[in-house]
Coordinates of C-alpha atoms in Angstrom, one line a residue:
M12 CA 13.4 -5.4 -22.5
K13 CA 10.5 -7.7 -21.3
D14 CA 12.0 -10.6 -23.2
K15 CA 15.5 -10.2 -21.4
V16 CA 13.7 -10.3 -17.9
D17 CA 13.2 -13.9 -16.7
D18 CA 10.2 -15.1 -14.5
F19 CA 12.3 -14.9 -11.5
D20 CA 13.1 -11.2 -11.7
K21 CA 9.3 -10.5 -12.5
H22 CA 8.3 -12.4 -9.4
A23 CA 10.8 -10.6 -7.2
I24 CA 9.5 -7.3 -8.4
R25 CA 5.8 -8.3 -7.8
R26 CA 6.7 -9.4 -4.3
K27 CA 8.4 -6.1 -3.6
I28 CA 5.2 -4.3 -4.6
Q29 CA 2.9 -6.6 -2.5
K30 CA 5.2 -6.1 0.3
C31 CA 4.5 -2.4 0.1
W32 CA 0.8 -3.2 0.4
S33 CA 1.3 -5.6 3.2
D34 CA 3.3 -3.0 5.1
S35 CA 0.4 -0.4 4.5
E36 CA 2.7 1.7 2.3
L37 CA 1.3 2.9 -1.1
P38 CA 3.6 1.7 -3.8
T39 CA 4.3 4.7 -5.9
F40 CA 6.3 4.4 -8.9
E41 CA 9.3 6.3 -7.3
K42 CA 9.1 4.0 -4.3
V43 CA 9.0 0.8 -6.4
M44 CA 11.9 2.1 -8.6
K45 CA 14.0 2.8 -5.6
V46 CA 13.4 -0.7 -3.9
V47 CA 13.9 -2.5 -7.1
N48 CA 17.2 -0.7 -8.0
E49 CA 18.5 -1.1 -4.4
D50 CA 18.2 -4.8 -4.7
E51 CA 21.6 -6.2 -5.7
D52 CA 20.0 -9.4 -7.1
L53 CA 18.0 -7.6 -9.6
P54 CA 19.3 -5.7 -12.7
Y55 CA 19.2 -1.9 -12.8
Y56 CA 16.1 -0.4 -14.5
S57 CA 15.7 3.0 -15.9
S58 CA 12.4 4.7 -15.2
I59 CA 11.0 3.9 -18.8
S60 CA 12.2 0.3 -18.8
L61 CA 10.7 -0.3 -15.3
Y62 CA 7.4 1.4 -16.4
R63 CA 7.2 -0.8 -19.5
L64 CA 8.1 -4.0 -17.5
L65 CA 5.5 -3.2 -14.8
K66 CA 3.0 -2.6 -17.6
S67 CA 3.8 -6.0 -19.2
M68 CA 3.2 -7.6 -15.8
D69 CA -0.3 -6.2 -15.8
F70 CA 0.3 -3.4 -13.2
V71 CA -1.4 -0.2 -13.8
Y72 CA -1.1 3.2 -12.3
V73 CA -4.3 4.6 -11.1
K74 CA -5.4 7.7 -9.2
H75 CA -5.4 7.1 -5.5
G76 CA -9.0 6.6 -4.4
R77 CA -10.9 6.1 -1.2
S78 CA -10.7 2.3 -1.6
S79 CA -6.9 2.1 -1.4
A80 CA -4.8 1.4 1.6
L81 CA -4.0 4.4 3.8
I82 CA -0.8 4.7 5.6
E83 CA -1.3 4.4 9.4
K84 CA 1.3 5.5 12.0
N85 CA 1.9 3.2 15.0
E86 CA 0.6 5.8 17.4
M87 CA -2.9 5.6 15.6
V88 CA -3.0 1.8 15.7
D89 CA -2.2 2.0 19.4
W90 CA -4.8 4.7 19.9
R91 CA -7.5 2.7 18.1
R92 CA -6.7 -0.4 20.1
R93 CA -6.9 1.4 23.4
Y94 CA -10.1 3.2 22.3
L95 CA -11.7 -0.2 21.3
R96 CA -10.8 -1.8 24.6
A97 CA -12.4 1.1 26.5
I98 CA -15.6 1.0 24.5
R99 CA -15.8 -2.8 25.0
R100 CA -15.2 -2.3 28.8
Y101 CA -17.8 0.6 28.9
R102 CA -20.4 -1.6 27.1
D103 CA -19.7 -4.4 29.5
E104 CA -20.4 -2.0 32.4
G105 CA -23.6 -0.9 30.8
R106 CA -22.4 2.7 30.5
P107 CA -23.9 5.0 27.9
I108 CA -21.6 5.9 25.1
Y109 CA -22.0 9.3 23.3
Y110 CA -20.1 10.2 20.1
L111 CA -19.1 13.8 19.8
D112 CA -16.3 14.1 17.2
E113 CA -15.0 12.7 13.9
T114 CA -11.6 11.7 12.5
W115 CA -10.7 12.1 8.8
V116 CA -7.9 12.0 6.4
N117 CA -7.4 15.0 4.1
A118 CA -7.3 14.3 0.4
G119 CA -3.8 16.0 0.1
D120 CA -2.2 13.7 2.6
V121 CA -1.9 10.8 0.4
P122 CA 0.0 10.2 -3.0
Y123 CA -1.8 11.0 -6.2
K124 CA -1.1 7.7 -8.1
V125 CA -0.2 4.2 -6.9
S126 CA 0.7 0.8 -8.5
C127 CA -2.1 -1.6 -8.7
D128 CA -1.9 -5.2 -9.9
K129 CA -4.7 -5.9 -12.5
L130 CA -4.6 -9.5 -11.5
V131 CA -5.5 -8.8 -7.8
L132 CA -9.2 -8.5 -7.6
Y133 CA -9.5 -7.8 -3.9
Q134 CA -7.0 -6.1 -1.7
D135 CA -7.5 -6.4 2.1
A136 CA -5.4 -3.7 3.4

């Protein structure tokens, strides 16, 4: 199978996985398979064929750890920007700042396994 796939197709698949990371989405196998098979310029892959192809391209499936990218909703990004602007304004005004609460992500809120490219040594997500 991997002998029949040219470098153009491999590069297109790699770009699709990297686009998931740049969009702050976790590239699970199901998601990668869906976007690859929806692309009319790429051949259709069965799950086993795509898995073997990704493995030959040095992608590995690992358990999702704390160092992976987390999905952020737009509301959270907007909230964080407003918060940081307010903190900066309060510091400029010399006001005291008290931290009273914490925010966290539950372990069950993220996918169990994601695609990782073994060639990428650092992922700034």
